[in-house]
Short mmCIF file of C-alpha atoms in Angstrom, two decimals:
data_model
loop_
_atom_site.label_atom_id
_atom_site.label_comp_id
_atom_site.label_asym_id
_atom_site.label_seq_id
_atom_site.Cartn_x
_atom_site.Cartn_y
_atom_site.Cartn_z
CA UNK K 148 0.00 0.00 0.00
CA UNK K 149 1.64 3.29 -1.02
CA UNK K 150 1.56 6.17 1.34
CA UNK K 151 0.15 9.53 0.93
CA UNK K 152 2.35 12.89 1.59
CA UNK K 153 0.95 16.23 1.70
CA UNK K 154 2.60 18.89 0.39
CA UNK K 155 2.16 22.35 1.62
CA UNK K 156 4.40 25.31 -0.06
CA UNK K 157 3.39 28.60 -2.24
CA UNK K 158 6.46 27.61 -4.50
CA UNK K 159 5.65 25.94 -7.43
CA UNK K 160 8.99 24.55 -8.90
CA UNK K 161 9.65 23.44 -5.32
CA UNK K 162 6.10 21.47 -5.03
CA UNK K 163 6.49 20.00 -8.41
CA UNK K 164 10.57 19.00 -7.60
CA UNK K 165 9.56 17.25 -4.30
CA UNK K 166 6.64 15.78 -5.81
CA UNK K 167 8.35 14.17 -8.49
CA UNK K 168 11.31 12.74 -6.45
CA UNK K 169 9.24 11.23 -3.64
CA UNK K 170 7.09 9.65 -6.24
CA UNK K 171 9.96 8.15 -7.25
CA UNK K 172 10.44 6.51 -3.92
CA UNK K 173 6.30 5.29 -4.82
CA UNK K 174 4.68 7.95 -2.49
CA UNK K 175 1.40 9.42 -4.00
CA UNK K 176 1.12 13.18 -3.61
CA UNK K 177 -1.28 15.48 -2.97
CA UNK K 178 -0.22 19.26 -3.37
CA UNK K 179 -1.66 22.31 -1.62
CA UNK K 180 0.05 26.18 -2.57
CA UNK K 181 -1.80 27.69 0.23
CA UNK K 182 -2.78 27.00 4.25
CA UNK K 183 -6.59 27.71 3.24
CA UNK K 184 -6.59 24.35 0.41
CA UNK K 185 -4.13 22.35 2.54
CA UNK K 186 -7.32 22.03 5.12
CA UNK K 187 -10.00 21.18 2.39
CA UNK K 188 -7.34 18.80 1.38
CA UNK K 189 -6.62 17.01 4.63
CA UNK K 190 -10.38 16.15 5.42
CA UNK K 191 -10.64 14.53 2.01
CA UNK K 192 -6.86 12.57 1.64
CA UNK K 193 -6.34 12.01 5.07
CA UNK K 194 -2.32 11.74 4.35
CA UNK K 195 0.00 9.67 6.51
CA UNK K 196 2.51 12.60 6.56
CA UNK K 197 2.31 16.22 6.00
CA UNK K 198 5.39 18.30 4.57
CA UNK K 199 4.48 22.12 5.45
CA UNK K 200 6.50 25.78 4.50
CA UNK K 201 6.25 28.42 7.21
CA UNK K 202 6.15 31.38 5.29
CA UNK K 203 3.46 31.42 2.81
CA UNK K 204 1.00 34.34 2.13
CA UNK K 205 -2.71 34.23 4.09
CA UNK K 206 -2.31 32.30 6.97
CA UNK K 207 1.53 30.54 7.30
CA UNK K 208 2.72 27.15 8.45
CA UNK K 209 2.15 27.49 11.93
CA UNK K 210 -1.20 28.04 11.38
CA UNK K 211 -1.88 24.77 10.00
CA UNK K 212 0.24 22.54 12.34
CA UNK K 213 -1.97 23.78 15.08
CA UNK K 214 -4.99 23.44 12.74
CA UNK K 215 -4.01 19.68 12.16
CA UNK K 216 -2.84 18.77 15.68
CA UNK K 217 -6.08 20.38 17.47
CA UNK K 218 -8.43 18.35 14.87
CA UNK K 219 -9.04 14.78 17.06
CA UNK K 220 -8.54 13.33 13.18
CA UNK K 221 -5.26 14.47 11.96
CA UNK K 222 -3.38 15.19 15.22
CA UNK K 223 -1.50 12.00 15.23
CA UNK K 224 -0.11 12.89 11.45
CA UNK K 225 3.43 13.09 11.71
CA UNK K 226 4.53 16.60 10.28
CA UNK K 227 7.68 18.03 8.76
CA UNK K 228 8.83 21.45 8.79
CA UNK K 229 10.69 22.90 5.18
CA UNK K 230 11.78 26.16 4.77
CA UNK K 231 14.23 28.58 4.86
CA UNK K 232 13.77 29.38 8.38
CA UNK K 233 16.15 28.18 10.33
CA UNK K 234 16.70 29.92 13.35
CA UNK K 235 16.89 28.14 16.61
CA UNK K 236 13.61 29.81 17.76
CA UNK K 237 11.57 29.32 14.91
CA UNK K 238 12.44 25.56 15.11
CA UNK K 239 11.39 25.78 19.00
CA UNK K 240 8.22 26.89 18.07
CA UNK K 241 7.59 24.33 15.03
CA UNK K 242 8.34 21.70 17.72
CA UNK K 243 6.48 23.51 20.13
CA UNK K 244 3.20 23.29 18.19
CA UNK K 245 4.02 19.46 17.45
CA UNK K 246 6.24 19.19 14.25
CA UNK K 247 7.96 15.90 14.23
CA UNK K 248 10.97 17.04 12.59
CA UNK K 249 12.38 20.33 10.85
CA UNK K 250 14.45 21.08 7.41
CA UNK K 251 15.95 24.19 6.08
CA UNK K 252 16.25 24.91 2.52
CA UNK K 253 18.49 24.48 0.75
CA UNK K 254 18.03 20.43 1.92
CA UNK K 255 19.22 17.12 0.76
CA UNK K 256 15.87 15.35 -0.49
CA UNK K 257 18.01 11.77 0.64
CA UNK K 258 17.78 13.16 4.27
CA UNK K 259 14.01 13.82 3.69
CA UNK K 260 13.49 10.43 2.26
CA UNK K 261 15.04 8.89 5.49
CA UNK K 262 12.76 11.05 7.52
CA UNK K 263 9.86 9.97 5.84
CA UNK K 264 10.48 6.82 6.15
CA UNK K 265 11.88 7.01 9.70
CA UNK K 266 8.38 9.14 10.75
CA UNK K 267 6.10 6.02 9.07
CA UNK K 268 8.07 3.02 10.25
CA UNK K 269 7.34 5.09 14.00
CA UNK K 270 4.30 5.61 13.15
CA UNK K 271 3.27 2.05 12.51
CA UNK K 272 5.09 0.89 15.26
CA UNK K 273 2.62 2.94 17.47
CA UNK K 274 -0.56 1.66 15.37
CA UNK K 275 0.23 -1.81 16.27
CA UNK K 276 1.51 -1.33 19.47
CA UNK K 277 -2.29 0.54 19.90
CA UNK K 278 -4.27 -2.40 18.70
CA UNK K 279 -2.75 -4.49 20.73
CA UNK K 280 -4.30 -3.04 24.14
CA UNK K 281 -7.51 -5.01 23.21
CA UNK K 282 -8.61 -5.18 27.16
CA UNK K 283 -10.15 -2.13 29.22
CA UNK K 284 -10.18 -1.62 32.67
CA UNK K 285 -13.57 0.12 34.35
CA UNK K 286 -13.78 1.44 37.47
CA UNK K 287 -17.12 1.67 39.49
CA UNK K 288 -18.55 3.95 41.56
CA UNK K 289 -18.33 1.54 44.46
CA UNK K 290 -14.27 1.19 43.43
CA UNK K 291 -14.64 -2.16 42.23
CA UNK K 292 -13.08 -3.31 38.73
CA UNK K 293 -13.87 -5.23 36.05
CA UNK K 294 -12.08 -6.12 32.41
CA UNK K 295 -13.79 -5.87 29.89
CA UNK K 296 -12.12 -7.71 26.08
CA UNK K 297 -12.68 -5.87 23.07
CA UNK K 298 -11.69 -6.88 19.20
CA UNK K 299 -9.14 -4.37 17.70
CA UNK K 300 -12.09 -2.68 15.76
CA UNK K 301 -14.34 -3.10 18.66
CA UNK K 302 -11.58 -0.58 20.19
CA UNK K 303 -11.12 1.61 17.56
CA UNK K 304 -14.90 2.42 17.55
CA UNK K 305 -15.11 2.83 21.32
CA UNK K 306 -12.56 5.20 20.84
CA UNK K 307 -14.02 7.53 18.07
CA UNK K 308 -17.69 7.25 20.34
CA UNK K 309 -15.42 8.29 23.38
CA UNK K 310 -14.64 11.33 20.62
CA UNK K 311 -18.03 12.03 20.13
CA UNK K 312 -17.81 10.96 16.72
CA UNK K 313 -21.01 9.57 14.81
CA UNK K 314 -21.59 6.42 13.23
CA UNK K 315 -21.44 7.95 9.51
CA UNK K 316 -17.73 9.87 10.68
CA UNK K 317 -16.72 6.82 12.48
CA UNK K 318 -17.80 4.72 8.91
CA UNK K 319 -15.44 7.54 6.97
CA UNK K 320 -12.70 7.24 9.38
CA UNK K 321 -12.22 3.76 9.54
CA UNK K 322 -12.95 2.62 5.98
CA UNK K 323 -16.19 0.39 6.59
CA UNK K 324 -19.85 0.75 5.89
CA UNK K 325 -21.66 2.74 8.62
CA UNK K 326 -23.63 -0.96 9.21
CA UNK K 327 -20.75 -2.11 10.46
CA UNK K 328 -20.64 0.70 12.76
CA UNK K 329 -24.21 -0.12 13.80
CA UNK K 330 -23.00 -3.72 14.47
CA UNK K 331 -19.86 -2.50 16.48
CA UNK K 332 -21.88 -0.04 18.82
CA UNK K 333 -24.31 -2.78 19.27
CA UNK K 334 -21.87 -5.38 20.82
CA UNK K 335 -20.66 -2.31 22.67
CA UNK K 336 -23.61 -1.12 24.37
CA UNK K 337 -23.72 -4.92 25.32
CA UNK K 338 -20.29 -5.50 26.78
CA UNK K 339 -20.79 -2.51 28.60
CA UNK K 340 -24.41 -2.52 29.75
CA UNK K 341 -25.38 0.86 28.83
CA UNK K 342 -28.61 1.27 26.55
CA UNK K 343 -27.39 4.40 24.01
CA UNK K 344 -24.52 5.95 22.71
CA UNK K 345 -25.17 8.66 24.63
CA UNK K 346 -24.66 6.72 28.04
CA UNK K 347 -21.84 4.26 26.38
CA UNK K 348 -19.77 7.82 25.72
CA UNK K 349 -20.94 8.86 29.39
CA UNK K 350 -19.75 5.47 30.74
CA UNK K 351 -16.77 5.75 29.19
CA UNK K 352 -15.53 8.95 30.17
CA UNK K 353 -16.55 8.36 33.72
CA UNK K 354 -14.81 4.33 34.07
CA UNK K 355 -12.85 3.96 31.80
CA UNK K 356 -8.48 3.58 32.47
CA UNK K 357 -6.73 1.45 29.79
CA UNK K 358 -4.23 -1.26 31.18
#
């Protein structure tokens, strides 16, 4: 499965230079020259890394790091800072707002390669270290606690519900049919005794500490 880069920079030759050399390396790109079509772009793509300039016109860089990492849906997407930039306090605050890691032009597109690459192998690393916490602690009122075992996707959807997602976004966000969903909220509202979503979110918040 190839992954998906966005790339966010107002210079055209640059876009089209990176774009061609990571596909090269089989990445597929998607290409935004301004902050404003970079977020249009990230709800539809949903990329698996995001390469992002600081100084563009309209809103700049830092703008959309903190637009991606306080959106529940894109703030785990590893991002990488490019531009000329490079002052010791303007990489502070990329890091600051949650870049992953930070190049200043002129840069070696080898060394960005082996970023890329370093940022997804971590990346998956943490996906599978995540689906393997299948079982849940709960906590009672009366301090008592119980496990509770949950499928990987079972997980995954008590986790978007926990977000206050609904079953149509949690459908989108997890690739499946929003039946699914249905069947998924179902078995949870069963494991965990409550009667809606409403009080499965509630119960969740209130008991819930993973192991």
């Amino acid at each position: 499965m190839s992954h998906c880069i966005l790339l966010v920079d107002d210079n055209r030759h640059l876009r089209e230079s990176i774009k061609l050399y990571l596909q090269s390396y089989g990445f597929v790109m998607i290409l935004a020259e301004n902050v404003i079509q970079a977020t249009r772009l990230l709800v539809k793509q949903s990329p698996d890394i995001i390469i992002v300039d600081i100084v563009m016109p309209q809103k700049d860089g830092y703008f959309f790091i903190n637009y991606v990492r306080s959106n529940y849906l894109s703030a785990k997407i590893p991002i990488i800072i490019l531009t000329a930039k490079g002052m010791t306090a303007d990489r502070i605050k990329g890091y600051n707002l949650g870049c992953s890691a930070y190049l200043s032009k002129p840069f070696d597109p080898n060394e960005l390669v082996s970023i890329i690459k370093n940022l997804l192998l971590t990346r998956i690393n943490s996906i599978k270290s995540v689906k393997k916490k299948s079982n849940l602690k709960f906590i009672s009122s009366n301090h008592s606690s119980i496990t509770l075992n949950f499928t990987s996707r079972e997980l995954s959807v008590l986790k978007l519900v926990k977000c206050g997602l609904t079953n149509k976004e949690i459908s989108l966000f997890l690739h499946t049919s929003k039946r699914n969903v249905e069947k998924y909220v179902g078995r949870l509202l069963s494991k965990t005794q409550t009667r809606n979503r409403t009080q499965l979110a509630q119960f969740i918040l209130n008991n819930m500490c993973e192991k």
